PDB file of C-alpha atoms and ligand atoms in Angstrom:
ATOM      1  CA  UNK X 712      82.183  82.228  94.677  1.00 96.00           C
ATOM      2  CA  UNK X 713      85.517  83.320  94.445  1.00 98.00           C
ATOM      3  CA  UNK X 714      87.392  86.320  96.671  1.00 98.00           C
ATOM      4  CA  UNK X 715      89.214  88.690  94.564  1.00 98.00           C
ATOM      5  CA  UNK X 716      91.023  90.958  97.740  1.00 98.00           C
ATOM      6  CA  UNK X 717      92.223  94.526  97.061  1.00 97.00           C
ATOM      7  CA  UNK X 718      95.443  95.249  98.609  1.00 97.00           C
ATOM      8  CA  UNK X 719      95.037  99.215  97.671  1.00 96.00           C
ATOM      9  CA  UNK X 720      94.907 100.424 100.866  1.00 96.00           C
ATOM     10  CA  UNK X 721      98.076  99.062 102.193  1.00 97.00           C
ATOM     11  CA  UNK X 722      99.167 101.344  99.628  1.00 96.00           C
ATOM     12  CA  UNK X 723      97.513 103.927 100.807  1.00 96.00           C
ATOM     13  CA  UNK X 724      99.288 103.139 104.405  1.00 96.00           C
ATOM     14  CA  UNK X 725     102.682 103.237 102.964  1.00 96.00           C
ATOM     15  CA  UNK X 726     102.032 106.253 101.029  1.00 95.00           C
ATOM     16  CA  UNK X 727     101.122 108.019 104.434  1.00 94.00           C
ATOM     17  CA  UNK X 728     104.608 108.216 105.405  1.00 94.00           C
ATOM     18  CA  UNK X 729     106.623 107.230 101.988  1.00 90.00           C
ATOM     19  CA  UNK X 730     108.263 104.671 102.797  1.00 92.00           C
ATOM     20  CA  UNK X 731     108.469 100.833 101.904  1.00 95.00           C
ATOM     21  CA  UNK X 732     106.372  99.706 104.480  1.00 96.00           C
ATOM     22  CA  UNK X 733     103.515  98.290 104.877  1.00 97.00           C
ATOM     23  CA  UNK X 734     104.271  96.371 101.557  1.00 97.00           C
ATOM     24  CA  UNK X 735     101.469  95.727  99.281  1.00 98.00           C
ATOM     25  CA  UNK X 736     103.568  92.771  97.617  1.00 98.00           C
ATOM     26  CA  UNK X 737     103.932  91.153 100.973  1.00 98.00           C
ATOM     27  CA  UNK X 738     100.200  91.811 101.787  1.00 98.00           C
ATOM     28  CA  UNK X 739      99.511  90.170  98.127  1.00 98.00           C
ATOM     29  CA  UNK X 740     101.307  87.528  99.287  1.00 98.00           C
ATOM     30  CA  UNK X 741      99.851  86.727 102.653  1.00 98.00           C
ATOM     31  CA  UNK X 742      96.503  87.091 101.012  1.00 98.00           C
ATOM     32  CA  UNK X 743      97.247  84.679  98.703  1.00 98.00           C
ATOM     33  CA  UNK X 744      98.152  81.914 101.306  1.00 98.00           C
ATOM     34  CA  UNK X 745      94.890  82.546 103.534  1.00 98.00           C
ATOM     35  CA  UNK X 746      92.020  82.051 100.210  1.00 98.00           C
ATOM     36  CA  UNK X 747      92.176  84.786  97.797  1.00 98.00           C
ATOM     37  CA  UNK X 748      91.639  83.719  94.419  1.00 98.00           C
ATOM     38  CA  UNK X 749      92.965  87.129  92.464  1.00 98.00           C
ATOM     39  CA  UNK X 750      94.462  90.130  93.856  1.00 98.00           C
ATOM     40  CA  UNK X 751      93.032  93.532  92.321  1.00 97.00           C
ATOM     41  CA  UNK X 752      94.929  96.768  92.402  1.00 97.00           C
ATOM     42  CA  UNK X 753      93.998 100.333  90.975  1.00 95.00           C
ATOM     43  CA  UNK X 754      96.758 101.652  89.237  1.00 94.00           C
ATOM     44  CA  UNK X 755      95.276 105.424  89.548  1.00 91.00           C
ATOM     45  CA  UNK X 756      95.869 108.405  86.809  1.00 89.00           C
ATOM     46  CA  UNK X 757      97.220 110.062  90.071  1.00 86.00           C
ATOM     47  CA  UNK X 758      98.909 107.199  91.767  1.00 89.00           C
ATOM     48  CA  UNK X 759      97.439 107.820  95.085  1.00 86.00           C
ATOM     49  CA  UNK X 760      98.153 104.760  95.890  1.00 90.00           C
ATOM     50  CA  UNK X 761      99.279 101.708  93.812  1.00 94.00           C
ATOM     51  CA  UNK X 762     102.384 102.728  91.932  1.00 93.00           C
ATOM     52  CA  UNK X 763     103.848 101.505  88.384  1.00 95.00           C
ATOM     53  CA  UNK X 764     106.391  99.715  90.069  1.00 96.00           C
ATOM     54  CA  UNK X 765     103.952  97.322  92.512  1.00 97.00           C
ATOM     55  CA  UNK X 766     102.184  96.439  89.330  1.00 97.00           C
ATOM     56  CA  UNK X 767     105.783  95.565  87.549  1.00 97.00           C
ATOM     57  CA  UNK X 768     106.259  93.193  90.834  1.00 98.00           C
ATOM     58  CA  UNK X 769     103.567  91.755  91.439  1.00 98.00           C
ATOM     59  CA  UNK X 770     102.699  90.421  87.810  1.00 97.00           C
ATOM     60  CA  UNK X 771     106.648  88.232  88.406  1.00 98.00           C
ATOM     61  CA  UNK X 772     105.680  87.169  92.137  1.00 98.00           C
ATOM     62  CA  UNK X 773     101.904  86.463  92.381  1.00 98.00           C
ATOM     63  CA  UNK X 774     100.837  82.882  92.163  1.00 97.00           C
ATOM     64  CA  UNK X 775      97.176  83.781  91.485  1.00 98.00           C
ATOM     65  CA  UNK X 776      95.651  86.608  88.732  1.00 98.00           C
ATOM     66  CA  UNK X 777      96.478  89.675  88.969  1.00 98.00           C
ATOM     67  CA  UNK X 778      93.069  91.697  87.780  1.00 98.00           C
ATOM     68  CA  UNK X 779      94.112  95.404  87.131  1.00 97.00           C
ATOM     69  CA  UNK X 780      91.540  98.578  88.021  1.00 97.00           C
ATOM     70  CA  UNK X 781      91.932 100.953  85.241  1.00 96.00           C
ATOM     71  CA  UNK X 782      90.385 104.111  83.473  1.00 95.00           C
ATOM     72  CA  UNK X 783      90.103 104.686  80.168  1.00 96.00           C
ATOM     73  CA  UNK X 784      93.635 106.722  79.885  1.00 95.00           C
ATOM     74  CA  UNK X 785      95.942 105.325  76.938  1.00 96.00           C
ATOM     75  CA  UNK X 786      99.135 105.587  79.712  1.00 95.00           C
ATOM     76  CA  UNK X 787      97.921 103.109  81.509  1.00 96.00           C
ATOM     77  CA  UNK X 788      96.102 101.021  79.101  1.00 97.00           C
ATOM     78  CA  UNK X 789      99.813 100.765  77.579  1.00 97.00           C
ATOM     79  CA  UNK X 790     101.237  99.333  81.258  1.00 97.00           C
ATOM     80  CA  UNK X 791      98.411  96.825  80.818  1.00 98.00           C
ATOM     81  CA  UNK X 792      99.809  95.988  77.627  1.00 98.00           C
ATOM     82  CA  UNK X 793     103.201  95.399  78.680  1.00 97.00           C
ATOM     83  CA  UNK X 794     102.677  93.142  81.391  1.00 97.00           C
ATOM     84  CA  UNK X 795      99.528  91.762  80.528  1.00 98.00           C
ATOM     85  CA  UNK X 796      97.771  91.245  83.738  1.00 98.00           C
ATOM     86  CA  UNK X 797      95.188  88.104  83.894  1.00 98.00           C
ATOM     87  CA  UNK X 798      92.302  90.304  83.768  1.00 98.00           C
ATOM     88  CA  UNK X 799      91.617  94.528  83.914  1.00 98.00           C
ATOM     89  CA  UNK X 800      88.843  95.794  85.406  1.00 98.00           C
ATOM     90  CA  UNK X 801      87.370  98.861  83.372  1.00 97.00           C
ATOM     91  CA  UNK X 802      85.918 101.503  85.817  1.00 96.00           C
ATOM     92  CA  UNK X 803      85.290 105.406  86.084  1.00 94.00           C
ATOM     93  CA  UNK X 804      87.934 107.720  87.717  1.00 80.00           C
ATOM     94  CA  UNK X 805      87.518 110.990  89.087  1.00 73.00           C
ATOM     95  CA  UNK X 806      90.451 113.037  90.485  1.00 61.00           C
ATOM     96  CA  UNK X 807      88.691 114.111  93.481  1.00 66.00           C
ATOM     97  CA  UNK X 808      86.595 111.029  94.502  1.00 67.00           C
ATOM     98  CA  UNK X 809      87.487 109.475  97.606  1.00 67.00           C
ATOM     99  CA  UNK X 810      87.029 106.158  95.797  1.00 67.00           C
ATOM    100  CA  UNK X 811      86.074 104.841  92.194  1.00 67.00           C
ATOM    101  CA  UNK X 812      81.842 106.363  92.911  1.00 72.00           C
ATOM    102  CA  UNK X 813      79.471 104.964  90.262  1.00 87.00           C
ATOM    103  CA  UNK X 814      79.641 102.859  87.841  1.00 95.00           C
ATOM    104  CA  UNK X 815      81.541 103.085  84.294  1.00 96.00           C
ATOM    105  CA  UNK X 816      79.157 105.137  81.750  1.00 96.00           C
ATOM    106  CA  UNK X 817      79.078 102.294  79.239  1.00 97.00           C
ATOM    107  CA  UNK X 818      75.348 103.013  77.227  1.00 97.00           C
ATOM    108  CA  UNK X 819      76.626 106.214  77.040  1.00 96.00           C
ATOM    109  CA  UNK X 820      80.144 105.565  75.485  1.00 96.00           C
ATOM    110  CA  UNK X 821      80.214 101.940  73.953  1.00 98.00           C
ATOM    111  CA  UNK X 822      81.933 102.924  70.897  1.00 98.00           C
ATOM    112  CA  UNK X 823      84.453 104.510  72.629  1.00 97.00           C
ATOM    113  CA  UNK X 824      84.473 102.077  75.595  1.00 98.00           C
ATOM    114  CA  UNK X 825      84.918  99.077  72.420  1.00 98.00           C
ATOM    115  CA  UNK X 826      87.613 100.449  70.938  1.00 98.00           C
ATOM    116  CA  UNK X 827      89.629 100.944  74.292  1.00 98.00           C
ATOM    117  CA  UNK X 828      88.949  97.477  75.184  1.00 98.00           C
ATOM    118  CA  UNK X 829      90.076  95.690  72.010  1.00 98.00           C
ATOM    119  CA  UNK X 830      93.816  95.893  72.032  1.00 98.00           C
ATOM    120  CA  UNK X 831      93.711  94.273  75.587  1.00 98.00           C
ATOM    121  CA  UNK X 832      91.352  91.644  74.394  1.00 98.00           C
ATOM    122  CA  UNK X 833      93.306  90.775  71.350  1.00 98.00           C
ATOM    123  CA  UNK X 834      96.150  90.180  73.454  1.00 98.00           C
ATOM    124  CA  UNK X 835      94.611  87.721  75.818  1.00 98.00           C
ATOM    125  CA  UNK X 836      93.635  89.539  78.421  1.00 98.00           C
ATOM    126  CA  UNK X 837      90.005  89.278  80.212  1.00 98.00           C
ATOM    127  CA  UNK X 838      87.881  92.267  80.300  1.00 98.00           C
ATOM    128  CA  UNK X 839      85.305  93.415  83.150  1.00 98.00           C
ATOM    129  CA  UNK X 840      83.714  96.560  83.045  1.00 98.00           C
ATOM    130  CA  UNK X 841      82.527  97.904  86.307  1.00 97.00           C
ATOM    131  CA  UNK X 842      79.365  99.288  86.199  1.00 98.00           C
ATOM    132  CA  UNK X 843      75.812  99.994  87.838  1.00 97.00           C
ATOM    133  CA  UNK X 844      72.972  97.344  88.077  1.00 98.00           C
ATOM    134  CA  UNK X 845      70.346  98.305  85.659  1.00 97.00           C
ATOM    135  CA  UNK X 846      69.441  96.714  82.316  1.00 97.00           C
ATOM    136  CA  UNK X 847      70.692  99.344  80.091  1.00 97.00           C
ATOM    137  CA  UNK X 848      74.534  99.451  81.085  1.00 98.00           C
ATOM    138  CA  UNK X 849      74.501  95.110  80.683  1.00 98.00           C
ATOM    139  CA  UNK X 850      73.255  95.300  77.623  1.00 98.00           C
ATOM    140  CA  UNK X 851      75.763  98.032  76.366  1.00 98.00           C
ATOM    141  CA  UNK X 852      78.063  96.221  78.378  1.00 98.00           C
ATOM    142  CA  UNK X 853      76.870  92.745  76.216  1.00 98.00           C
ATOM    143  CA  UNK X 854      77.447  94.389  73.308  1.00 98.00           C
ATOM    144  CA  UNK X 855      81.672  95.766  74.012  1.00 98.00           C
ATOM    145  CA  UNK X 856      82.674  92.094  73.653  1.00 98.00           C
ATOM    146  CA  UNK X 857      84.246  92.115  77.453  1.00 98.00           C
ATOM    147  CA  UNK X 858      83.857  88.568  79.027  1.00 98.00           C
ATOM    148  CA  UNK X 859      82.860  89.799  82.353  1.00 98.00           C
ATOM    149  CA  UNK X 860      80.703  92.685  83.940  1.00 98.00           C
ATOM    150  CA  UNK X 861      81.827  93.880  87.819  1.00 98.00           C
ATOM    151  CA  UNK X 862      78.419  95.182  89.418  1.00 98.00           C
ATOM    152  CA  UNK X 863      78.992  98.123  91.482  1.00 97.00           C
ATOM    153  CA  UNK X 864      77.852  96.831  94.995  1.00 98.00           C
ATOM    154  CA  UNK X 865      78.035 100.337  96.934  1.00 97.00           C
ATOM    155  CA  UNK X 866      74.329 102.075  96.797  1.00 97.00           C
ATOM    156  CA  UNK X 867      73.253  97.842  97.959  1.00 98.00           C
ATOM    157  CA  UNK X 868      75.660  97.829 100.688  1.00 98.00           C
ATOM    158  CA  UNK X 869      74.915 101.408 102.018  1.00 97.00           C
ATOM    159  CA  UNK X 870      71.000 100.138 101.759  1.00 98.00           C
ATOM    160  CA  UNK X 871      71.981  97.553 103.774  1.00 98.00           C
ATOM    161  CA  UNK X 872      69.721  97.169 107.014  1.00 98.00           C
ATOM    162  CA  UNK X 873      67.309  99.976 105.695  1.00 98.00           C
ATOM    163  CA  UNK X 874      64.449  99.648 104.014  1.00 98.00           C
ATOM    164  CA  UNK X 875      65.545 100.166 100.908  1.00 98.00           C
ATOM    165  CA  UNK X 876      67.945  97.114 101.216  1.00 98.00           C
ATOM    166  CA  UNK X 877      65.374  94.556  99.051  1.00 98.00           C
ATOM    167  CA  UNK X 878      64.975  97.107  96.255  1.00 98.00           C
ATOM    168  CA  UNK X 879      68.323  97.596  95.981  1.00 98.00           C
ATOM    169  CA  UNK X 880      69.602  93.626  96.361  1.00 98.00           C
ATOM    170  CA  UNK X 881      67.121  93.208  93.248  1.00 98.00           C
ATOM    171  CA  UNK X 882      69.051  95.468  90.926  1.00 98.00           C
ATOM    172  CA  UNK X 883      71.843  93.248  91.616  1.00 98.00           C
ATOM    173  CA  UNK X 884      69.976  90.179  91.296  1.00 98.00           C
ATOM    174  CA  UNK X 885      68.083  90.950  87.737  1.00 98.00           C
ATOM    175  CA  UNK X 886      71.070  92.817  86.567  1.00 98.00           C
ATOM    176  CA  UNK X 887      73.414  89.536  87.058  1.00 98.00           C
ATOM    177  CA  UNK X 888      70.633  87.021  85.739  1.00 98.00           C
ATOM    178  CA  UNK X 889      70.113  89.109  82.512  1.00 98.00           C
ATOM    179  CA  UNK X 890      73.662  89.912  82.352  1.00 98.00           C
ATOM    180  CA  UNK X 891      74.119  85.836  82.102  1.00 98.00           C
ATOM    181  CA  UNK X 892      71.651  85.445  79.394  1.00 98.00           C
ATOM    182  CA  UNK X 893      73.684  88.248  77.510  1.00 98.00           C
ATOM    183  CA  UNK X 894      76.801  85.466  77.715  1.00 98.00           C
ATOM    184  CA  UNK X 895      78.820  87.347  80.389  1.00 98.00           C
ATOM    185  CA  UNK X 896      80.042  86.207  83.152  1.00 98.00           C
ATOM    186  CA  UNK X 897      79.284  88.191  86.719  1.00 98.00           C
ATOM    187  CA  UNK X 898      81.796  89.701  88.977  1.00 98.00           C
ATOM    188  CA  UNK X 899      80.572  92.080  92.273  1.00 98.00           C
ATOM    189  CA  UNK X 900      82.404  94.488  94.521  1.00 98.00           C
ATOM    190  CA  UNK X 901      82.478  97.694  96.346  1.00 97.00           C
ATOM    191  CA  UNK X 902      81.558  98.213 100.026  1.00 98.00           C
ATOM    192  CA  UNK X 903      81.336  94.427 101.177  1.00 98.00           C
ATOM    193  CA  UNK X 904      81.615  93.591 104.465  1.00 98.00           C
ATOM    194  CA  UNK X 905      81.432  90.473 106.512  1.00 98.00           C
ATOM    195  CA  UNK X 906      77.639  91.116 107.178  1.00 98.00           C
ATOM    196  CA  UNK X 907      76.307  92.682 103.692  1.00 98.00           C
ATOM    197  CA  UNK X 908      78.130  90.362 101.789  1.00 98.00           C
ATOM    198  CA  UNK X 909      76.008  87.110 102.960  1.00 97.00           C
ATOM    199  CA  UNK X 910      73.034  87.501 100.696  1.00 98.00           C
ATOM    200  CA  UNK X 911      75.712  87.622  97.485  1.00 98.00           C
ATOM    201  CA  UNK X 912      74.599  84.114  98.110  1.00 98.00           C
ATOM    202  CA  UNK X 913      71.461  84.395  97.192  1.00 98.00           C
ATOM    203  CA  UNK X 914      72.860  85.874  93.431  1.00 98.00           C
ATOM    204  CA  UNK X 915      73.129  82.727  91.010  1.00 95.00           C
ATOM    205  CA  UNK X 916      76.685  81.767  89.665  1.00 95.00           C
ATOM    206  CA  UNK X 917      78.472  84.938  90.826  1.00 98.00           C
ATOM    207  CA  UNK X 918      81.849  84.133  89.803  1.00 98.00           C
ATOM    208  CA  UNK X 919      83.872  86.273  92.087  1.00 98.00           C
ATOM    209  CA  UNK X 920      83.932  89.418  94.724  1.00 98.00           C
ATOM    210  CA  UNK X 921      86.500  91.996  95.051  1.00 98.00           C
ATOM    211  CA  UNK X 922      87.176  93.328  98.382  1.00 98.00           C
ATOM    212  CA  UNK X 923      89.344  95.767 100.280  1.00 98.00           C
ATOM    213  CA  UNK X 924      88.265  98.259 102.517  1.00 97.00           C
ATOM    214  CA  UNK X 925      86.661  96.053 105.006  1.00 98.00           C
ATOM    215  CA  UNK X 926      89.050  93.132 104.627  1.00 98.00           C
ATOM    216  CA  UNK X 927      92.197  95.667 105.467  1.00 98.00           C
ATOM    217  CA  UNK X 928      90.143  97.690 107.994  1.00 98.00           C
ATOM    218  CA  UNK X 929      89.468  94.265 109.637  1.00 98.00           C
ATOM    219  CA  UNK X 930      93.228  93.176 109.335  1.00 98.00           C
ATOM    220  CA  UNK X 931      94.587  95.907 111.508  1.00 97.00           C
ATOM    221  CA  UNK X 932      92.776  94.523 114.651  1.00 98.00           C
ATOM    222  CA  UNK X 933      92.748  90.718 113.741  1.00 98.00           C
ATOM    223  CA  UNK X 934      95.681  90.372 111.223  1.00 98.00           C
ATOM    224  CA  UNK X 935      95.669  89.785 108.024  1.00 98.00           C
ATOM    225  CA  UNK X 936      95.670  86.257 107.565  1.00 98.00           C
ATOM    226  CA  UNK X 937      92.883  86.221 109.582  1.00 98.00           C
ATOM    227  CA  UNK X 938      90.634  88.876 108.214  1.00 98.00           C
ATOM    228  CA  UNK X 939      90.919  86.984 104.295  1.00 98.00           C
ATOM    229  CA  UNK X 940      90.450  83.691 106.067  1.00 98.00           C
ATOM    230  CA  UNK X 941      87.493  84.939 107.613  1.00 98.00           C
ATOM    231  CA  UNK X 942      85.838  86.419 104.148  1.00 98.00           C
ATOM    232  CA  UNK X 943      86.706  83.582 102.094  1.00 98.00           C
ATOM    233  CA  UNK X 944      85.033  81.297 104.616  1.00 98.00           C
ATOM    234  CA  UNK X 945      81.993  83.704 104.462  1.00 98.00           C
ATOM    235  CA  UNK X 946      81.581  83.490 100.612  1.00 96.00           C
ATOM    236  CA  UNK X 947      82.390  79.707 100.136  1.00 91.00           C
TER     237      UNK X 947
HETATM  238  N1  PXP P1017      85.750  96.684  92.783  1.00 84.44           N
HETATM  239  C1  PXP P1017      86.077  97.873  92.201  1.00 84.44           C
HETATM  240  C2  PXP P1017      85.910  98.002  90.728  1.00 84.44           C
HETATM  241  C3  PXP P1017      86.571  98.942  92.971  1.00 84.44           C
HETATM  242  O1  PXP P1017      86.882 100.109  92.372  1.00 84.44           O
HETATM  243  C4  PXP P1017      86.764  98.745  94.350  1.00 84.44           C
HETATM  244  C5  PXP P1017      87.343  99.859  95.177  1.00 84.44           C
HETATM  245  O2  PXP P1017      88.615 100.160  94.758  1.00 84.44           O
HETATM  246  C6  PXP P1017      86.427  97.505  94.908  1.00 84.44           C
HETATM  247  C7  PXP P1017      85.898  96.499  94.106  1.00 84.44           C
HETATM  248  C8  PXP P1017      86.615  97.214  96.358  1.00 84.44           C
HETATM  249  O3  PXP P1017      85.802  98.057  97.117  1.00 84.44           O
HETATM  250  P1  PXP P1017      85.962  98.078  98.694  1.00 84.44           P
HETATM  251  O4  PXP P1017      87.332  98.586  98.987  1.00 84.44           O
HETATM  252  O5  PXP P1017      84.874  98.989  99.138  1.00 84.44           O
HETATM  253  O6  PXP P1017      85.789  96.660  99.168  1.00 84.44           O
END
């Protein structure tokens, strides 16, 4: 498995007093050196966070992929098309949520969700959609012609320890296997942690994880370096 690290919150730590530092590009960077495979950033409607102008840097200075969180909003699919990122990352956005909450709604829009996805296919880019773990939203998601699906790890890793843990790492499980007999290929993320994310293991031929919150949260009492070191040895 791969680790795919989200440097958004640095952002979210420079934002907090407006000025240059911590740098996300720097982060990106250091990440880089210590076993990420891909750096993801969420390039928000509202820019909470990641602004136009990290994206514009960091598709020159990365030496890995650049895999690009987006919603379905034509301003931003149009900064996609201009720098062309390695992959984007489809997902639902809702002003007010504290983070990206469920899964993207793709049985329930695939014509629309198609269309939106073709001019970024047609010019090379990779396409994941981020969604839930049940049969219904692969096999819309099968049918969008998108490469990859992300599955939407949160409800599993807020299960995680209770009893509802096993029912929940099954979704993931039979979502990814009949996912791969659909012909995609299986990305996971959200809420991963150093403990929760050991039975991703146990998922055949996941191809890679995206993680942030814990990896940063980690960083600011080990370092950075450390704290990717640390998750990229986990998932090995
Ligand atoms: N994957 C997607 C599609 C996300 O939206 C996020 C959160 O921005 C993540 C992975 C990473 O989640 P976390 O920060 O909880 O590790």
């Amino acid at each position: 498995m791969l680790l795919g690290v989200n440097i958004d919150h640095i952002a979210t730590l420079r934002n907090a007093r407006g000025g240059a530092e911590p740098d996300p590009i720097i982060a990106a960077d250091i990440c880089e050196r210590n076993g990420a495979t891909s750096i993801t950033t969420h390039l928000r409607e509202d820019r909470r966070h990641i602004k136009d102008q990290d994206v514009y840097t960091l598709i020159k200075t990365l030496k890995t992929r650049l895999n690009l969180e987006m919603a379905m909003a034509d301003d931003i699919q149009k900064i996609a098309l201009e720098i062309k990122p390695h992959s984007i990352c489809l997902v639902p956005e809702k002003r007010q949520e504290v983070t990206t909450e469920g899964g993207l709604d793709v049985a329930g829009q695939l014509d629309k969700v198609t269309e939106f996805i073709k001019p970024l296919l047609d010019n090379g880019i990779v396409v994941s959609l981020f969604i839930d773990p049940t049969i219904e939203q692969v096999q819309a998601s099968a049918k969008t012609g998108a490469q990859f699906i992300e599955m939407h790890t949160g409800t599993y890793s807020q299960a995680f320890g209770t009893e509802n843990e096993e029912k929940e790492f099954q979704n993931l499980k039979n979502a990814a296997i009949i996912a791969q007999n659909a012909g995609l290929k299986v990305n996971a993320g959200h809420g991963l942690n150093y403990e929760n994310v050991s039975r991703m293991h146990e998922i055949p031929n996941l191809y890679e994880l995206n993680i942030g919150h814990s990896i940063i949260s980690r960083a600011v009492f080990t370092g950075l370096p450390e704290a990717v070191r640390k998750m990229a040895d986990l998932i090995k």
